[in-house]
Coordinates of C-alpha atoms and ligand atoms in Angstrom, one line a residue:
M1 CA -78.2 -71.2 53.2
A2 CA -76.5 -68.2 54.0
V3 CA -77.9 -66.0 57.2
L4 CA -76.7 -63.2 59.0
H5 CA -77.4 -62.5 62.5
L6 CA -77.3 -60.1 65.2
S7 CA -75.0 -60.8 67.5
A8 CA -76.7 -58.0 69.9
P9 CA -76.0 -56.3 72.0
D10 CA -72.6 -56.0 70.3
P11 CA -72.0 -54.7 67.0
H12 CA -71.3 -57.7 65.2
Q13 CA -72.4 -60.3 63.1
T14 CA -72.6 -63.6 63.0
L15 CA -73.3 -65.6 59.3
Q16 CA -74.7 -68.8 59.6
V17 CA -73.5 -71.1 56.6
T18 CA -75.3 -74.5 55.5
P19 CA -74.0 -75.9 52.2
P20 CA -76.4 -76.5 49.8
A21 CA -78.4 -78.8 49.6
A22 CA -77.3 -82.4 47.9
G23 CA -77.4 -82.4 44.7
L24 CA -77.8 -78.4 44.1
A25 CA -74.7 -76.5 42.4
L26 CA -74.2 -72.5 42.1
Q27 CA -75.3 -71.6 38.5
G28 CA -75.3 -68.2 37.0
R29 CA -73.8 -65.4 35.7
L30 CA -72.7 -62.8 38.7
R31 CA -71.5 -58.8 39.1
I32 CA -68.6 -58.3 41.1
P33 CA -68.0 -54.9 43.3
G34 CA -65.9 -52.4 41.6
D35 CA -62.3 -52.9 42.2
K36 CA -60.3 -51.7 45.8
S37 CA -57.3 -50.8 44.8
I38 CA -58.4 -48.8 41.3
S39 CA -61.3 -47.3 43.3
H40 CA -58.8 -45.4 46.0
R41 CA -56.8 -44.1 43.8
A42 CA -59.3 -42.6 41.7
L43 CA -60.6 -41.3 44.4
M44 CA -57.2 -39.6 45.4
L45 CA -56.1 -38.6 41.8
G46 CA -59.8 -37.0 41.1
A47 CA -58.9 -35.3 44.4
I48 CA -55.8 -33.6 43.8
A49 CA -56.2 -33.6 39.7
E50 CA -57.1 -30.3 37.9
G51 CA -60.6 -30.2 37.0
E52 CA -63.3 -33.0 37.1
T53 CA -62.7 -36.8 37.3
V54 CA -65.8 -39.2 37.0
I55 CA -66.1 -42.6 38.1
E56 CA -68.5 -45.3 36.7
G57 CA -68.2 -48.3 39.1
L58 CA -66.6 -47.8 42.5
L59 CA -66.6 -49.7 44.7
L60 CA -69.3 -48.9 47.8
G61 CA -67.3 -50.8 51.0
E62 CA -66.0 -49.4 54.0
D63 CA -62.7 -49.0 52.3
P64 CA -63.1 -46.5 50.2
R65 CA -65.4 -44.6 51.7
S66 CA -62.8 -43.8 54.3
T67 CA -60.9 -42.8 51.3
A68 CA -63.6 -40.0 50.3
Q69 CA -64.1 -39.1 53.5
C70 CA -60.0 -38.4 54.5
F71 CA -60.2 -36.5 50.9
Q72 CA -63.5 -34.5 51.8
Q73 CA -61.9 -33.1 55.2
L74 CA -59.4 -32.2 52.8
G75 CA -61.0 -30.0 50.5
A76 CA -62.2 -31.7 48.1
K77 CA -66.0 -32.3 46.8
I78 CA -67.1 -35.3 46.3
S79 CA -70.8 -36.1 45.0
D80 CA -73.0 -38.6 46.4
L81 CA -70.8 -42.1 47.1
N82 CA -74.1 -44.4 46.1
S83 CA -74.5 -42.9 42.2
E84 CA -73.7 -44.8 39.3
R85 CA -71.4 -41.7 38.1
V86 CA -69.3 -40.2 41.5
V87 CA -68.3 -37.3 40.5
V88 CA -64.9 -35.3 42.3
Q89 CA -64.0 -31.6 42.1
G90 CA -60.3 -31.8 42.3
I91 CA -58.7 -28.8 44.1
G92 CA -55.3 -29.2 42.7
L93 CA -52.3 -31.3 44.6
G94 CA -51.1 -27.9 46.0
N95 CA -54.5 -26.8 47.2
L96 CA -55.0 -29.6 49.4
Q97 CA -56.3 -28.1 52.9
E98 CA -55.2 -28.5 56.6
P99 CA -58.1 -30.3 58.1
L100 CA -60.1 -29.5 60.7
D101 CA -59.8 -32.3 62.1
V102 CA -57.3 -35.7 62.6
L103 CA -58.3 -37.5 59.3
N104 CA -59.4 -41.3 60.3
A105 CA -58.3 -44.3 57.6
G106 CA -60.6 -47.1 59.2
N107 CA -59.9 -49.7 58.2
S108 CA -57.8 -49.2 55.3
G109 CA -53.8 -49.8 54.7
T110 CA -53.5 -47.9 51.0
T111 CA -55.9 -44.3 52.5
I112 CA -53.3 -44.0 54.7
R113 CA -50.1 -45.2 53.3
L114 CA -50.8 -43.2 50.2
M115 CA -52.3 -40.1 52.1
L116 CA -49.1 -40.1 53.7
G117 CA -47.1 -39.5 50.5
L118 CA -49.1 -36.7 49.6
L119 CA -49.9 -35.4 53.1
A120 CA -46.1 -35.5 54.0
A121 CA -45.5 -32.9 50.9
Q122 CA -47.6 -30.6 51.5
P123 CA -45.3 -27.7 53.1
G124 CA -46.6 -25.4 55.6
K125 CA -49.9 -27.6 56.9
F126 CA -50.3 -29.9 59.5
F127 CA -51.2 -33.0 59.4
T128 CA -53.3 -35.9 62.0
V129 CA -53.9 -39.4 60.9
T130 CA -55.4 -42.5 62.5
G131 CA -56.9 -45.8 62.0
D132 CA -59.2 -48.1 64.2
D133 CA -57.7 -50.8 66.2
S134 CA -56.4 -53.1 63.5
L135 CA -54.7 -50.4 61.3
R136 CA -53.0 -48.5 64.2
S137 CA -51.3 -52.1 64.8
R138 CA -49.5 -52.3 61.6
P139 CA -46.2 -51.3 60.3
M140 CA -45.9 -48.5 58.9
S141 CA -42.3 -47.9 59.0
R142 CA -42.5 -49.3 55.4
V143 CA -43.1 -45.8 54.3
I144 CA -42.1 -43.1 57.1
K145 CA -38.5 -44.1 56.5
P146 CA -38.1 -44.2 52.6
L147 CA -40.2 -40.5 53.1
Q148 CA -38.1 -39.0 56.0
S149 CA -34.6 -39.8 53.4
M150 CA -36.6 -37.7 51.7
G151 CA -36.5 -34.7 54.1
A152 CA -40.6 -35.3 55.3
Q153 CA -41.0 -34.7 59.3
I154 CA -43.7 -37.2 60.7
W155 CA -44.2 -38.9 64.8
G156 CA -45.9 -42.0 65.6
R157 CA -46.3 -44.3 68.5
H158 CA -43.8 -46.6 69.0
Q159 CA -40.5 -45.0 67.7
N160 CA -42.5 -43.4 64.4
S161 CA -43.7 -46.9 63.4
L162 CA -47.2 -47.0 64.3
A163 CA -50.0 -45.2 64.2
P164 CA -51.7 -42.2 65.0
L165 CA -49.8 -40.2 63.6
A166 CA -48.5 -36.3 62.7
V167 CA -46.8 -35.0 59.5
Q168 CA -45.4 -31.7 59.5
G169 CA -45.6 -31.2 55.5
Q170 CA -42.0 -29.9 53.8
A171 CA -40.5 -29.6 50.3
L172 CA -39.0 -32.7 49.8
Q173 CA -36.4 -34.1 48.2
P174 CA -35.5 -36.2 44.9
S175 CA -34.5 -39.8 45.7
H176 CA -34.2 -43.5 44.4
Y177 CA -35.0 -45.6 47.2
T178 CA -34.9 -49.5 46.8
S179 CA -37.7 -51.8 48.8
P180 CA -37.0 -54.4 50.0
I181 CA -40.7 -56.0 49.9
A182 CA -42.6 -55.6 47.1
S183 CA -45.4 -53.5 47.8
A184 CA -47.7 -51.6 45.7
Q185 CA -48.6 -49.4 48.3
V186 CA -45.2 -48.3 49.2
K187 CA -44.7 -48.0 46.0
S188 CA -47.4 -45.7 45.3
C189 CA -47.1 -43.6 48.1
L190 CA -43.7 -42.9 46.8
L191 CA -44.5 -42.4 43.8
L192 CA -47.5 -40.2 45.2
A193 CA -44.6 -37.8 47.1
G194 CA -43.7 -37.5 44.0
L195 CA -45.1 -36.0 42.2
S196 CA -44.8 -32.4 44.0
I197 CA -41.0 -33.1 44.1
D198 CA -39.2 -30.9 41.7
G199 CA -36.9 -34.1 40.1
D200 CA -37.4 -37.5 39.6
T201 CA -38.2 -40.0 42.6
T202 CA -37.5 -43.5 42.3
V203 CA -38.6 -47.0 43.5
T204 CA -36.9 -50.2 43.2
E205 CA -38.9 -53.2 44.3
P206 CA -37.5 -56.6 45.0
A207 CA -40.8 -58.0 42.3
L208 CA -43.3 -56.4 40.1
S209 CA -46.2 -55.5 42.3
R210 CA -49.5 -54.2 41.4
D211 CA -49.1 -51.0 38.6
H212 CA -52.3 -49.8 39.1
S213 CA -50.9 -46.4 40.0
E214 CA -48.3 -46.2 37.8
R215 CA -51.0 -46.6 35.4
M216 CA -53.5 -43.9 36.6
L217 CA -50.6 -41.6 37.3
Q218 CA -50.0 -41.8 33.0
A219 CA -54.0 -41.1 32.6
F220 CA -54.1 -38.1 34.3
G221 CA -51.2 -36.7 32.8
A222 CA -48.1 -37.7 34.9
K223 CA -44.7 -38.5 33.0
L224 CA -43.4 -41.9 35.0
T225 CA -40.5 -44.2 32.7
I226 CA -41.3 -48.2 33.7
D227 CA -38.3 -50.4 33.8
P228 CA -40.0 -53.4 33.8
E229 CA -37.1 -55.9 34.2
H230 CA -35.7 -54.7 36.6
H231 CA -38.6 -53.6 39.5
R232 CA -38.1 -49.9 39.2
V233 CA -40.4 -47.1 38.0
T234 CA -39.6 -43.0 38.0
I235 CA -41.4 -40.5 38.4
H236 CA -41.0 -36.6 37.0
G237 CA -42.6 -34.0 39.2
P238 CA -43.4 -31.6 39.4
A239 CA -46.5 -33.6 37.3
P240 CA -49.7 -31.2 37.6
L241 CA -52.6 -33.9 37.1
T242 CA -55.9 -32.6 35.3
G243 CA -59.1 -34.6 35.7
Q244 CA -60.1 -38.1 33.7
T245 CA -63.1 -40.5 33.5
V246 CA -62.2 -43.8 35.6
V247 CA -64.2 -46.8 34.7
V248 CA -63.5 -49.2 37.7
P249 CA -63.6 -52.9 36.6
G250 CA -64.7 -55.6 38.8
D251 CA -61.9 -57.1 41.8
I252 CA -60.0 -60.0 41.2
S253 CA -59.3 -60.4 44.6
S254 CA -63.7 -60.8 45.1
A255 CA -63.9 -63.0 41.6
A256 CA -61.8 -64.8 43.7
F257 CA -64.2 -66.3 46.6
W258 CA -66.4 -67.4 43.7
L259 CA -64.2 -69.3 41.6
V260 CA -62.7 -71.5 44.5
A261 CA -66.9 -71.7 45.3
A262 CA -68.0 -72.9 42.1
S263 CA -64.4 -75.1 41.6
I264 CA -65.5 -76.7 45.1
V265 CA -68.9 -77.7 44.8
P266 CA -69.7 -80.3 42.2
G267 CA -71.7 -79.4 39.5
S268 CA -71.3 -75.7 40.2
E269 CA -71.1 -73.4 36.5
L270 CA -70.3 -69.4 37.3
V271 CA -69.4 -66.3 35.3
I272 CA -68.2 -63.9 36.7
E273 CA -68.5 -60.6 34.8
N274 CA -66.3 -57.8 34.6
V275 CA -63.6 -58.5 36.1
G276 CA -60.1 -57.0 36.2
I277 CA -57.3 -59.0 35.0
N278 CA -54.3 -56.9 35.7
P279 CA -51.6 -59.6 34.8
T280 CA -50.2 -58.1 38.4
R281 CA -53.1 -59.3 39.8
T282 CA -54.1 -62.5 37.9
G283 CA -51.7 -64.9 39.9
V284 CA -54.6 -66.6 41.4
L285 CA -56.2 -67.8 38.0
E286 CA -52.4 -69.1 37.5
V287 CA -52.3 -71.6 40.5
L288 CA -56.4 -72.2 40.6
Q289 CA -55.5 -73.7 36.6
Q290 CA -52.2 -74.8 37.2
M291 CA -54.5 -76.6 40.8
G292 CA -56.7 -78.4 37.9
A293 CA -59.4 -75.5 38.4
N294 CA -61.6 -75.5 35.0
I295 CA -61.4 -71.6 34.9
S296 CA -62.0 -70.1 31.1
L297 CA -61.1 -65.9 29.7
E298 CA -64.1 -64.7 27.6
N299 CA -65.1 -61.0 26.4
E300 CA -61.2 -59.8 27.3
R301 CA -61.1 -56.1 26.5
L302 CA -59.7 -53.1 28.0
V303 CA -61.5 -50.8 30.3
T304 CA -59.6 -47.0 30.8
G305 CA -56.7 -48.4 30.7
E306 CA -56.2 -51.9 32.4
P307 CA -57.7 -55.1 31.0
V308 CA -60.9 -56.7 31.8
A309 CA -62.8 -60.3 30.9
D310 CA -65.5 -62.1 31.9
L311 CA -64.4 -65.1 33.8
R312 CA -66.3 -68.9 33.1
V313 CA -65.4 -71.5 36.3
K314 CA -67.1 -75.0 36.1
A315 CA -66.2 -77.9 39.3
S316 CA -63.5 -79.5 38.9
T317 CA -60.7 -81.8 40.8
L318 CA -58.0 -79.5 42.5
Q319 CA -54.6 -81.1 43.4
G320 CA -52.3 -79.4 46.0
C321 CA -49.5 -77.3 45.4
T322 CA -46.7 -74.9 45.8
I323 CA -47.1 -71.3 45.4
G324 CA -43.6 -69.2 46.6
G325 CA -41.6 -66.6 44.8
A326 CA -42.2 -63.6 42.2
V327 CA -46.4 -65.3 41.8
I328 CA -46.9 -63.9 45.6
P329 CA -47.2 -60.0 45.4
R330 CA -49.8 -61.2 42.3
L331 CA -52.1 -62.7 44.4
I332 CA -51.4 -61.4 47.5
D333 CA -54.9 -60.8 49.2
E334 CA -56.3 -64.1 47.7
I335 CA -53.7 -66.3 50.3
P336 CA -56.8 -66.8 52.6
I337 CA -59.4 -68.6 50.4
L338 CA -56.8 -70.1 47.5
A339 CA -55.6 -72.2 51.8
V340 CA -59.6 -72.6 51.0
A341 CA -59.4 -74.3 47.9
A342 CA -56.6 -76.3 49.2
A343 CA -58.0 -77.4 51.8
F344 CA -60.6 -79.2 49.1
A345 CA -57.4 -80.2 47.2
Q346 CA -55.9 -83.7 46.6
G347 CA -52.3 -84.5 48.3
T348 CA -50.5 -81.2 50.1
T349 CA -50.4 -77.4 49.1
R350 CA -47.3 -75.8 50.2
I351 CA -47.2 -72.0 50.3
Q352 CA -44.6 -70.5 51.2
D353 CA -42.6 -66.3 51.4
A354 CA -45.8 -65.3 52.5
A355 CA -44.8 -63.7 55.6
E356 CA -46.2 -60.2 54.9
L357 CA -49.1 -61.9 55.2
R358 CA -48.9 -61.3 59.5
V359 CA -49.4 -58.0 58.8
K360 CA -52.4 -57.7 56.9
E361 CA -55.9 -56.5 58.4
S362 CA -55.4 -59.9 60.6
D363 CA -52.4 -62.2 61.4
R364 CA -53.9 -64.2 57.8
L365 CA -51.3 -67.1 58.6
A366 CA -52.0 -67.4 61.9
V367 CA -55.8 -67.0 61.7
M368 CA -56.5 -69.0 58.7
A369 CA -54.5 -72.2 60.1
S370 CA -56.8 -71.9 63.5
E371 CA -60.2 -71.0 62.1
L372 CA -59.5 -73.2 59.0
G373 CA -58.4 -76.0 61.0
K374 CA -61.4 -75.9 63.6
L375 CA -63.3 -77.0 60.7
G376 CA -61.0 -80.1 60.5
A377 CA -58.1 -79.0 58.1
K378 CA -54.9 -80.5 58.2
I379 CA -53.2 -77.5 58.1
T380 CA -49.5 -76.6 59.5
E381 CA -48.8 -72.7 59.6
F382 CA -44.8 -71.9 59.4
P383 CA -43.2 -68.4 59.7
D384 CA -43.5 -67.8 56.2
G385 CA -46.5 -69.6 55.4
L386 CA -49.0 -72.2 55.2
E387 CA -49.4 -76.3 54.7
I388 CA -52.8 -78.0 54.1
V389 CA -53.0 -81.3 53.5
G390 CA -56.0 -81.7 51.4
G391 CA -59.0 -84.0 51.4
Q392 CA -60.0 -83.8 55.0
A393 CA -63.6 -83.7 55.8
L394 CA -64.6 -80.5 56.8
V395 CA -67.2 -80.2 59.3
G396 CA -69.2 -76.7 60.6
A397 CA -68.1 -75.1 63.4
D398 CA -68.0 -71.8 65.1
V399 CA -65.7 -70.1 63.9
D400 CA -64.1 -66.5 63.5
S401 CA -63.4 -63.0 60.7
F402 CA -60.8 -61.8 63.5
T403 CA -62.2 -58.5 61.8
D404 CA -60.8 -59.1 58.8
H405 CA -63.2 -59.1 55.7
R406 CA -61.2 -61.6 53.8
I407 CA -61.1 -64.3 56.3
A408 CA -64.9 -63.6 56.9
M409 CA -65.3 -64.7 53.5
S410 CA -62.7 -67.5 53.0
L411 CA -64.4 -69.4 55.7
A412 CA -68.0 -68.7 54.3
I413 CA -66.6 -70.6 50.9
A414 CA -65.2 -73.3 53.2
A415 CA -68.7 -73.8 55.1
L416 CA -70.1 -74.4 51.8
G417 CA -68.2 -77.6 51.5
A418 CA -68.5 -78.1 55.5
K419 CA -70.9 -81.0 56.4
G420 CA -73.7 -79.1 59.0
T421 CA -73.4 -75.4 59.6
T422 CA -70.4 -73.2 59.9
R423 CA -71.3 -69.6 62.1
I424 CA -69.0 -67.6 61.2
H425 CA -68.6 -64.9 63.9
R426 CA -67.8 -61.0 63.2
A427 CA -68.8 -60.9 59.7
E428 CA -69.9 -57.7 59.3
A429 CA -66.0 -57.2 58.1
A430 CA -66.6 -58.3 54.8
A431 CA -68.3 -55.0 53.9
I432 CA -64.7 -53.4 53.9
S433 CA -64.2 -55.1 50.3
Y434 CA -67.6 -56.6 49.5
P435 CA -70.2 -55.4 50.9
E436 CA -72.8 -57.5 49.1
F437 CA -71.3 -60.8 49.7
V438 CA -73.8 -62.3 51.8
E439 CA -77.0 -61.6 49.4
T440 CA -75.0 -63.0 46.8
L441 CA -73.9 -66.3 48.7
S442 CA -77.4 -66.5 50.0
H443 CA -78.8 -65.8 46.2
L444 CA -76.2 -68.9 45.3
C445 CA -77.1 -71.3 47.6
Q446 CA -81.4 -71.0 46.9
A447 CA -81.4 -70.2 43.4
Ligands
S3P501 C1 -52.9 -52.4 47.7 C2 -51.6 -53.4 48.0 C3 -51.7 -54.6 48.9 C4 -52.6 -55.4 49.0 C5 -53.9 -54.3 49.1 C6 -54.2 -52.8 48.6 C7 -52.9 -51.8 46.9 O1 -50.6 -54.3 50.4 O2 -52.3 -56.2 50.2 O3 -54.6 -55.3 49.9 O4 -54.5 -51.0 46.7 O5 -51.8 -51.2 46.8 P1 -49.6 -54.0 50.0 O6 -49.2 -53.1 49.1 O7 -49.2 -54.0 51.7 O8 -48.4 -55.7 49.8

C-alpha cells in the first residue's frame, strides 16, 4: 500500500508505504512519463527555432514546467502543457526578449545551466536568473567559467559561482573547452551558446555524457561534427534552427524504479512500455543485468532519432557488484535506486567515481547512506561513493527525501521490501520528474 498524507500545516507531504501482502507480486504493463532531459531540450529548441515545434509525450513534471515558464518570459508562445500535443511557436534565436522579471529555474539544474548558454550569447540584453533553495546551492561555475572564457559577462554570489545570477549578453567567441567532468549540462550549455557564434565551438569531455542535445540540434538543422572516440563535439555556428515534431520517449530514469521494484518483490513481472534506450543512458540496464536482474528488451524501434523499447522485468536474485569508471555518467541519476537494489542483493556492492552525486538536487551519497541506513541497510559512505553489504533485513522507519525527487522514489521502492510501514517525509518532491509516481505505486501494490 502507498498512501500520500498531507502533513499540515507545512506544505510537505508524507508518503506511507507498506510492502505488498505476502504472496502478492507486482504485475502488469505500465507507461512511464516522458524523458526529462529530452522534454527540456524540446521546449528550449522549439522556443529558439524558426516556426512551429510540436512536442508529443512531454513530461509534465515541475522541472520542464520551469523551463516552459522561463522561455515564455523570453517571448516564446507555448500552448497548454497539459495537452497531448504541446505546440511551441519559436521566435528565432536572435529574438529572445529581455524579460521584465527574474527567470526562475525552480529545482532544475538542466533549465538554469542550458539556458545560461543561450542568454550569455544575446548581445545587448540583460537577464537575472535564480532557482529554489537546492538550486541556489549548486555549482554554476562549471558553466560560467567556460562561458567567461568565450567572452560572457555573468555575475553571481560566492565569487560568481552561485545563483541568483546576472547575465549581460555579449557576442561570444569560438572556443575549444576541455571539460574536467562528464556533464551533459556543461556540454549542452556550450553547444547552445555556439548556436549564435560565428565559427566553431568544441567541447571535449572525459567520458561520454548523454547526447540528447547533439541528436536534437541536428534534427533541428544545426551542423555538428561528432568525434565519439575522443568524446568531442563541435557545433558550426551560426546555426539557425527550424521547428520540428519531437516525440518524447519514456524516461529510463523513471523506469529504473520499477525495474528494481519488480526485481526485489518475489514473483513480480512488469512490462514498462515505450522507454528511451539511448546508449548514453542505458548503464542502469547493464549494471542490473550484471547483478542478475531478469530484464529483456522487446519491440525495439527508433522514434524521432531516439531508440525506444518495451522493458520486461521479472523478479530475480540479485548479486552485489562494482559500479565505477566510464559507466557512471551513463547511470548518474540511477545511483540512488541502484543503492536500493544493492541493499537487496547478496554480497557487497561498491559504487565509486561518483563524487558528482554530492552536487545533485541533494548530496545523494550522504542522504542515501543516512536514510537507507535508517531502514537497516549496511551502507558506508566514501568521498566518491558507497559500499553496501546486501541481504540485511530492512525494517520500516521514518525517512526524509531532503526534497530530492530521486531520493523520495528510491526510498519508496526500498520500503516495498522492508518489514512494516515506512514514512517518507517531503515525498511531494517526486513530482519534479514523476508526478504520477505515487498513483502508479498504489496501483501496482493493490493489483
Ligand atoms: C542532465 C544531465 C545530468 C543529469 C541531470 C540531467 C541533462 O546532469 O544528472 O538529471 O538533462 O543534461 P550533469 O550534466 O550535471 O551530469
